[in-house]
Short mmCIF file of C-alpha atoms in Angstrom, two decimals:
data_model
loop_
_atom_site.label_atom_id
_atom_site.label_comp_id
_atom_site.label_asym_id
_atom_site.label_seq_id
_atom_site.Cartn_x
_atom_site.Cartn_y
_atom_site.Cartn_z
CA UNK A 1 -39.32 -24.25 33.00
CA UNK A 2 -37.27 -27.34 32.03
CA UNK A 3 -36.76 -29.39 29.18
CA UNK A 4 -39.76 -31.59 29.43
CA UNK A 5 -42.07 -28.71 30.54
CA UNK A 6 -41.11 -26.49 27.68
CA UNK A 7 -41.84 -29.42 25.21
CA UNK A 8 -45.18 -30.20 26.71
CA UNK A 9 -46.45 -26.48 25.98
CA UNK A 10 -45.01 -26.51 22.79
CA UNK A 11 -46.88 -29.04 22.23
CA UNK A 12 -50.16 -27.85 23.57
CA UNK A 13 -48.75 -24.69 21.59
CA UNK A 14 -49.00 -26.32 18.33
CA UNK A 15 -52.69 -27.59 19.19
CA UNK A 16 -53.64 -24.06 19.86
CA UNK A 17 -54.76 -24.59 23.42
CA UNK A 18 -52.64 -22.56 25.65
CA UNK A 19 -54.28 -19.40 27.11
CA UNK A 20 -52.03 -15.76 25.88
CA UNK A 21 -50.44 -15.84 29.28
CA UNK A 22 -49.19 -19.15 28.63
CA UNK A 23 -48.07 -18.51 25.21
CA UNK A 24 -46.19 -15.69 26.21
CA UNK A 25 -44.42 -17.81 29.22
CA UNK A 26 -43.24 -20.41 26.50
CA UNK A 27 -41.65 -17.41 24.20
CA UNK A 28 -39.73 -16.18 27.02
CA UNK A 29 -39.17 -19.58 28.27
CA UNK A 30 -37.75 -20.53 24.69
CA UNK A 31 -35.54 -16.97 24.56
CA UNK A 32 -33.14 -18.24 27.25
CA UNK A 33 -32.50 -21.52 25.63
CA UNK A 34 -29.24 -22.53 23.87
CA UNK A 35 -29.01 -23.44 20.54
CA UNK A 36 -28.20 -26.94 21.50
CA UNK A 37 -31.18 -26.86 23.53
CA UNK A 38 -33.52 -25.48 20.93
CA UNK A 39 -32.28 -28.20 18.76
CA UNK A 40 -33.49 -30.72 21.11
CA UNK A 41 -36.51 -29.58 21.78
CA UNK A 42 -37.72 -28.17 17.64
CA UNK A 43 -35.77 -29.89 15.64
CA UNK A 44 -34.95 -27.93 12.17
CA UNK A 45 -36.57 -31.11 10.03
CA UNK A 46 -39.82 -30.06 11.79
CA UNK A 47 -39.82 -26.31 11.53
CA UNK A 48 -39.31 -27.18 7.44
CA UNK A 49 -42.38 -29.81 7.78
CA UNK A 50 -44.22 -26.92 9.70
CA UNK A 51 -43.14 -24.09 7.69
CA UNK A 52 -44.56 -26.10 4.46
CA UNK A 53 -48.05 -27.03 6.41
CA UNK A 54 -49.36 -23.74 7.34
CA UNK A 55 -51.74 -24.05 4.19
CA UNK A 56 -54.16 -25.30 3.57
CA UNK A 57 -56.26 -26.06 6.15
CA UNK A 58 -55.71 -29.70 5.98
CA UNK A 59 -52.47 -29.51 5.96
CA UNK A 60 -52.18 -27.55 9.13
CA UNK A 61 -54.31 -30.31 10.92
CA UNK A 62 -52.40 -33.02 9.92
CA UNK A 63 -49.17 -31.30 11.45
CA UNK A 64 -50.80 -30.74 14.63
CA UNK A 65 -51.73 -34.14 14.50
CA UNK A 66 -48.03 -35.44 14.30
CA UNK A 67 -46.82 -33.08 17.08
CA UNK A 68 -49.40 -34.46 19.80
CA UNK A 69 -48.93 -37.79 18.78
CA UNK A 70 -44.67 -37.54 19.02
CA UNK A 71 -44.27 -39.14 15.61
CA UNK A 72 -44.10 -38.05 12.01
CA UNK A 73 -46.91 -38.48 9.40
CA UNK A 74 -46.41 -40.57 6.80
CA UNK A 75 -47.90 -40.64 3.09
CA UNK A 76 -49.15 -44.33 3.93
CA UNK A 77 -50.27 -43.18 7.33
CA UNK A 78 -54.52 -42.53 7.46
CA UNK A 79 -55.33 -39.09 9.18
CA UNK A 80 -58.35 -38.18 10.19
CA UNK A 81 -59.66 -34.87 9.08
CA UNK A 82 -62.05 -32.89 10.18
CA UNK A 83 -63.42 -28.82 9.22
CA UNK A 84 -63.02 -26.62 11.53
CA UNK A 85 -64.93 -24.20 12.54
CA UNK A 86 -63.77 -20.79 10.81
CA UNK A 87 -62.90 -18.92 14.48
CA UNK A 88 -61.22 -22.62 15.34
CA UNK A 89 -59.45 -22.51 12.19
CA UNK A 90 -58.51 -18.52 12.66
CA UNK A 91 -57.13 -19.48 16.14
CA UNK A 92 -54.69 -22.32 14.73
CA UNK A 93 -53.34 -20.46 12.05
CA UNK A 94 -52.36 -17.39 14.77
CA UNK A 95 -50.65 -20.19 16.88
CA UNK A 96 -48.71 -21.80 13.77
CA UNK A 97 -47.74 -18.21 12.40
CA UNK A 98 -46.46 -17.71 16.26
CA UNK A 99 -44.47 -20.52 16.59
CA UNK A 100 -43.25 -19.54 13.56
CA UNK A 101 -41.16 -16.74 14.87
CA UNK A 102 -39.68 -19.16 17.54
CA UNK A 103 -38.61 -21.19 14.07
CA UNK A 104 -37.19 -18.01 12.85
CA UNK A 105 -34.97 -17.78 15.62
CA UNK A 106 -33.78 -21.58 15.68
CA UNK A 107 -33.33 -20.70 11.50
CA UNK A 108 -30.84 -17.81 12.17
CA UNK A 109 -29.47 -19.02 15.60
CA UNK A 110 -28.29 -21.94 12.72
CA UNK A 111 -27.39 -20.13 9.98
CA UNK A 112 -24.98 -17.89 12.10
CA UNK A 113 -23.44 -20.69 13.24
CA UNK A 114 -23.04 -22.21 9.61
CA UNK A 115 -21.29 -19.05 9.21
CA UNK A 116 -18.84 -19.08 11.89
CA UNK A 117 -17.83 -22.43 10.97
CA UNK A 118 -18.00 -21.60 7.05
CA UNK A 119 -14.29 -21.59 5.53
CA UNK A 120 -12.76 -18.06 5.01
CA UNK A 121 -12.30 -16.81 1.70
CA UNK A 122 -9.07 -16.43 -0.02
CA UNK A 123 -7.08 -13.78 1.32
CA UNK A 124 -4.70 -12.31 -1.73
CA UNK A 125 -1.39 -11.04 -0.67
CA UNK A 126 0.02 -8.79 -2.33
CA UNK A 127 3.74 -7.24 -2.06
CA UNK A 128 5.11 -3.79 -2.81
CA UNK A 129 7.95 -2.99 -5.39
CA UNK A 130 9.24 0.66 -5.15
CA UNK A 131 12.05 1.89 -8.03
CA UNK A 132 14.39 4.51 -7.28
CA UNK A 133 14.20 7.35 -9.97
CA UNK A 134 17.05 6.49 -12.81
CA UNK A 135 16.05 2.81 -12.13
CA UNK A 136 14.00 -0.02 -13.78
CA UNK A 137 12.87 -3.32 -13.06
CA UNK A 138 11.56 -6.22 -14.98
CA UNK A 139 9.17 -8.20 -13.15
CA UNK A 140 7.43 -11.71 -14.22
CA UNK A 141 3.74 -12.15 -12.97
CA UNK A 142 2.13 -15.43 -11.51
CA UNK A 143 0.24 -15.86 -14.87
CA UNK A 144 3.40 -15.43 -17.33
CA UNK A 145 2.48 -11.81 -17.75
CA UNK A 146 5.76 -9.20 -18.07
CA UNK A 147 6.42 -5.95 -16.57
CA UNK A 148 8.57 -2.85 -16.60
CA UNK A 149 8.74 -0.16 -13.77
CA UNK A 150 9.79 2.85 -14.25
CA UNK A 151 12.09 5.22 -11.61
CA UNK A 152 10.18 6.49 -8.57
CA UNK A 153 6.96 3.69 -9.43
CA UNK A 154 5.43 2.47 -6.22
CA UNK A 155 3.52 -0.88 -7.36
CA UNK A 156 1.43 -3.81 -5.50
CA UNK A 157 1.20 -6.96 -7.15
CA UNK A 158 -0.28 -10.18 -5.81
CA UNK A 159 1.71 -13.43 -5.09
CA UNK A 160 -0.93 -15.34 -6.61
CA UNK A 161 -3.97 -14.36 -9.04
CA UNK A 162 -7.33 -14.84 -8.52
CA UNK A 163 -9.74 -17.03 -10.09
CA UNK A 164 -11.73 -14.23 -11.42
CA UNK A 165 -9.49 -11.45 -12.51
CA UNK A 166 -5.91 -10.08 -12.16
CA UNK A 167 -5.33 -7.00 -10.49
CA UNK A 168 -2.23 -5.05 -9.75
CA UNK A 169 -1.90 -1.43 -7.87
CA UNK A 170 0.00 1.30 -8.77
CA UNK A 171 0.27 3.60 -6.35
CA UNK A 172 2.15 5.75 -8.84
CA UNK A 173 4.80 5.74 -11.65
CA UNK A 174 5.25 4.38 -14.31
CA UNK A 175 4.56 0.77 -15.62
CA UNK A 176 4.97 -1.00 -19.19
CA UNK A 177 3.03 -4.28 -19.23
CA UNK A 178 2.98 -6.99 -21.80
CA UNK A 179 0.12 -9.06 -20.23
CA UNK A 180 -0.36 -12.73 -20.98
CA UNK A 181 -3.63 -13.28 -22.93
CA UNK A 182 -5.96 -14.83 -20.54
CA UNK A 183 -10.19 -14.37 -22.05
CA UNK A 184 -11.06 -15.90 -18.73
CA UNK A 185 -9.33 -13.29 -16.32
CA UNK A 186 -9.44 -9.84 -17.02
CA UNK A 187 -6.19 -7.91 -16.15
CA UNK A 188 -7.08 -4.89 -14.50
CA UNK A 189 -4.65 -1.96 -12.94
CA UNK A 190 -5.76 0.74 -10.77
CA UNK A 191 -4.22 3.83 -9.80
CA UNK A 192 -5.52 6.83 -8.01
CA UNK A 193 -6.94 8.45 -11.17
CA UNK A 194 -8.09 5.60 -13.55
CA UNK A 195 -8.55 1.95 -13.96
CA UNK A 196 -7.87 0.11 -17.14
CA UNK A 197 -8.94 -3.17 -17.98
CA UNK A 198 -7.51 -5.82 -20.88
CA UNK A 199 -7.53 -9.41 -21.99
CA UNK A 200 -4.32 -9.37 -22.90
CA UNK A 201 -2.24 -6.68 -24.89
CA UNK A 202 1.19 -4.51 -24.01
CA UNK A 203 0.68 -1.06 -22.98
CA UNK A 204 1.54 1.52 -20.43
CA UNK A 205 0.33 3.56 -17.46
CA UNK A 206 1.89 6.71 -16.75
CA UNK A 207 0.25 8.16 -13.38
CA UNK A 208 2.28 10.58 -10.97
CA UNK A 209 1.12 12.65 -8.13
CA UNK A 210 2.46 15.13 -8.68
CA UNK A 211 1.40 15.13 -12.28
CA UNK A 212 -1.70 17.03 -13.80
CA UNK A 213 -1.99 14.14 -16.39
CA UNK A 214 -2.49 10.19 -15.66
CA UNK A 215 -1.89 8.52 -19.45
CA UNK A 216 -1.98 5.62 -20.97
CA UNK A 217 -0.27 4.30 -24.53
CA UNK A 218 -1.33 1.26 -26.40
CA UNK A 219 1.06 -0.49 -28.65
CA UNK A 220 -0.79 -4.00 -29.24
CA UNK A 221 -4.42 -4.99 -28.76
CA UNK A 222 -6.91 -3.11 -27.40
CA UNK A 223 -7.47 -1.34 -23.96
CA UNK A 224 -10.33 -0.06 -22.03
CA UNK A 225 -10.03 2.81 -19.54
CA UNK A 226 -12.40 4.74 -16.93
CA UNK A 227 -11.82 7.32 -14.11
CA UNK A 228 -13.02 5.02 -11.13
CA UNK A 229 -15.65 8.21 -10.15
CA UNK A 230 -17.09 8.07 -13.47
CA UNK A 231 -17.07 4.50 -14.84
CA UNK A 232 -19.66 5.57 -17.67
CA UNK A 233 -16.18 7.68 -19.39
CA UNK A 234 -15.07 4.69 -20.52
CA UNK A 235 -12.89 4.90 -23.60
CA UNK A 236 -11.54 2.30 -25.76
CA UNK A 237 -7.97 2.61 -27.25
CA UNK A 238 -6.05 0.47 -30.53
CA UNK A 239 -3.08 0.32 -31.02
CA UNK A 240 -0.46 3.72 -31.75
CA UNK A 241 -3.32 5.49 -29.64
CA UNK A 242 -3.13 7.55 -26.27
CA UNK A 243 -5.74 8.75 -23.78
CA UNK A 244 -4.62 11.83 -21.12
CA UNK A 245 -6.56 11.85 -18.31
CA UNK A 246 -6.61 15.51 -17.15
CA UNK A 247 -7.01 14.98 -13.59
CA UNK A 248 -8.83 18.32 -12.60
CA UNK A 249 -11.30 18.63 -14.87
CA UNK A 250 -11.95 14.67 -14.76
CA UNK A 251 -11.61 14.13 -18.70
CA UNK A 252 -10.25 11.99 -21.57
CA UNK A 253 -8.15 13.38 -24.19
CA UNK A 254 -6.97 10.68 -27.26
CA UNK A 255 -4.87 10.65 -29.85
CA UNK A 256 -2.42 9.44 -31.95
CA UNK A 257 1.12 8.79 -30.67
CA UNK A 258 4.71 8.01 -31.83
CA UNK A 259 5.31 5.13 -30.31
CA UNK A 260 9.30 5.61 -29.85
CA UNK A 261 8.27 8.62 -28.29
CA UNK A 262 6.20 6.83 -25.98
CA UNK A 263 7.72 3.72 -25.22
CA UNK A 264 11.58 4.94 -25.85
CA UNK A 265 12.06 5.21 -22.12
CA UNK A 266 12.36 1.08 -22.34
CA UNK A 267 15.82 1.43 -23.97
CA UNK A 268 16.43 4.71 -22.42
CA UNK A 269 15.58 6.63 -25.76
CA UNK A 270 13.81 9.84 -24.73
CA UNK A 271 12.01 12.03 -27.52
CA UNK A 272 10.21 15.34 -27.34
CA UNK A 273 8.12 16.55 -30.08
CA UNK A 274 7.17 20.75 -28.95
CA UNK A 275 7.29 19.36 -25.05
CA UNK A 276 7.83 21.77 -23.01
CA UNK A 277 10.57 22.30 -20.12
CA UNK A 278 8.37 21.34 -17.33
CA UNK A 279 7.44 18.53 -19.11
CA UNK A 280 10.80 17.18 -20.14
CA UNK A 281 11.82 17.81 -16.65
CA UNK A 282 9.26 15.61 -15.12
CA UNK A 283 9.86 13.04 -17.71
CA UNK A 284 14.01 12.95 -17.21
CA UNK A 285 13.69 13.43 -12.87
CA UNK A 286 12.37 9.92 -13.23
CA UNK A 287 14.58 8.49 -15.94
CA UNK A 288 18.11 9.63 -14.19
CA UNK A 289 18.76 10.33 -10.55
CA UNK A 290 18.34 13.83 -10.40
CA UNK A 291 15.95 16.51 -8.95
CA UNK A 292 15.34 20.22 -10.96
CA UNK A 293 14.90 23.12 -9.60
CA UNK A 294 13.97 25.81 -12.42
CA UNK A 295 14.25 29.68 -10.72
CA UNK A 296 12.66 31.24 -13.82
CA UNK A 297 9.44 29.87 -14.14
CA UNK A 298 8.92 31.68 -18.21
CA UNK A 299 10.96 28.95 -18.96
CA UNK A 300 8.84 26.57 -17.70
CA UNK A 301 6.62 26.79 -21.05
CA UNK A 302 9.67 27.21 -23.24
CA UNK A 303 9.30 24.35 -25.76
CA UNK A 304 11.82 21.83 -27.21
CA UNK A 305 12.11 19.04 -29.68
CA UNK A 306 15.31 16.83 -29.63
CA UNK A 307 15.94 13.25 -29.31
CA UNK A 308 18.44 11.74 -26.67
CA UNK A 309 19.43 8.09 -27.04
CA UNK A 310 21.16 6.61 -23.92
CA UNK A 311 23.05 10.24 -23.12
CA UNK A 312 24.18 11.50 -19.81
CA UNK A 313 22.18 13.92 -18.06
CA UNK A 314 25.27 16.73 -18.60
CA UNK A 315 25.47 15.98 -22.16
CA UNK A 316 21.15 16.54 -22.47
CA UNK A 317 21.48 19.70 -20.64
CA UNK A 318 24.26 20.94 -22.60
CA UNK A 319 21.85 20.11 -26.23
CA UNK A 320 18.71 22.08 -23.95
CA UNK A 321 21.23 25.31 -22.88
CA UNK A 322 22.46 25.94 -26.47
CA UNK A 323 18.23 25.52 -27.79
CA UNK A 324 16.71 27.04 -25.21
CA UNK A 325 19.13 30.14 -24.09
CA UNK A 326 19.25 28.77 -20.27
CA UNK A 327 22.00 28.11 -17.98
CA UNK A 328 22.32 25.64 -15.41
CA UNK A 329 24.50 23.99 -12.86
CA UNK A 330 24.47 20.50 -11.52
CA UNK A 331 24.91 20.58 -7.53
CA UNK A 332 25.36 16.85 -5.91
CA UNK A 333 22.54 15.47 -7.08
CA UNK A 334 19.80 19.09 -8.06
CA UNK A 335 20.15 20.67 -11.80
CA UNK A 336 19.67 24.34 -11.44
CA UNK A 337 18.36 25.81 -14.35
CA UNK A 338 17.84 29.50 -14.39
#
């Protein structure tokens, strides 16, 4: 069926005088068209004038009346109108609400091409810092926003910030951020085992693998912090407070903090208050390039409190061996502690 034909029983379509088999023909007929085609032949302006005419009954009449004439009705235009009878009437209305679905199909065929046309969103690119363990980095963000990386911290940040909100990544570590105030844009950073969310405020994120314990320490403003699987933990922290995520059990512990003790590792200062070896272990593996191996686990749980400002990692093991009764070695690069 060609161009012409198809329009002709559309037309007769519209006026509801095409037997089923015909309608049915014209459905099929109007399946293989293009969109190009379609276009030509139901033009979008009328499936909207159409669309809008199915009631009342008048309504429906005077659109039938502008298809068989080939021109559109005006408001000045007269239109003769006339009842119908109620199976008449009945009969239209199952044509219009047909030829709706052939609409339908001009209405999406457009709309997915609006969308293949539509300009892609924003793609943000972000790049990946790692820091070797007895390292740190200071890093400046797009938005003026500082921060500090701690040894063996695997971060993504973005090249440029989005309108909405400013996220960063770590993939694990630890990270000291003073964040530029910004009401507009939250700053948000996501690890593994929590997300925290501020306006803007200095804290840090403490959140290693291998670590039973993701925390985070607030020395100005205030924070907000949630375990991505259960956003309705949220906790709120102020300033000289702490939260612990334990990671197994999936809850929040807070608390006070020193703040030297947990910020010292900015200037290298490292202080334990009743920490215990495995503890201070994981804390200095990060802090100086070294790996431990302990070969009595009791002393694992064997506690300490000392303070060690800028010293060497043979002069800190020296102050632990005359506390704690343990020996140790240093071979290339592994402190043996037994």
């Amino acid at each position: 069926m060609n161009q012409a034909a198809i329009r002709q029983q559309m037309l007769l379509y519209y006026a509801g005088e095409l037997l089923p088999a015909q309608q049915q023909a014209l459905l099929e007929s109007l399946q293989l068209v293009s969109t190009e085609e379609l276009e030509v032949l139901y033009p979008y302006s009328e499936w909207v004038e159409i669309k809008g005419a199915v009631f009342p009954t008048e309504k429906i009449e005077v659109a039938l009346q502008k298809h068989r004439q080939l021109r559109p009705v005006t408001a000045n235009q007269p239109v003769r109108i006339r009842q119908l009878p109620a199976f008449r009437w009945q009969f239209r209305v199952a044509c219009a609400a047909a030829i709706l679905v052939v609409s339908t199909l001009l209405f999406t065929r457009t709309m997915d091409k609006s969308k293949d046309t539509a300009p892609a969103a924003l793609t943000v690119s972000y790049k990946t810092v790692q820091v070797n363990n007895g390292k740190k980095i200071r890093i400046n963000l797009p938005d003026g926003s500082v921060i500090t990386a701690g040894g063996g911290t695997t971060l993504r940040i973005p090249e440029v910030f989005t309108d909405l909100q400013r996220e960063v990544f770590l993939d694990e570590g630890e990270v000291f951020f003073d964040v530029h105030r910004d009401t507009a844009k939250p700053f948000i950073v996501h690890t593994g085992n929590l997300d925290v969310k501020v306006l803007g405020t200095s804290f840090s994120v403490r959140d290693y693998k291998e670590e039973a314990t993701g925390t985070v320490s607030v020395r100005t403003g205030k924070v907000a912090v949630s375990n991505p699987t259960q956003k309705e933990s949220t906790v709120y922290l102020l300033p000289g407070h702490r939260t612990k995520l334990d990671k197994a059990a999936r809850r929040f512990h807070q608390s006070q903090m020193d703040t030297t003790s947990a910020f010292g590792w900015l200037e290298g200062v490292y202080v334990f208050r009743g920490a215990t070896l495995q503890e201070i272990t994981e804390q200095l593996k990060h802090g100086y390039p070294v790996n431990f191996e302990v070969r009595n686990s009791v002393l694992l749980t064997k506690r300490f409190s000392a303070t060690f400002r800028k010293n060497s990692i043979v002069e800190i093991m020296e102050q632990l061996q005359l506390m704690g009764k343990l020996r140790y070695t240093i071979n290339n690069n592994t402190v043996i502690i037994q």
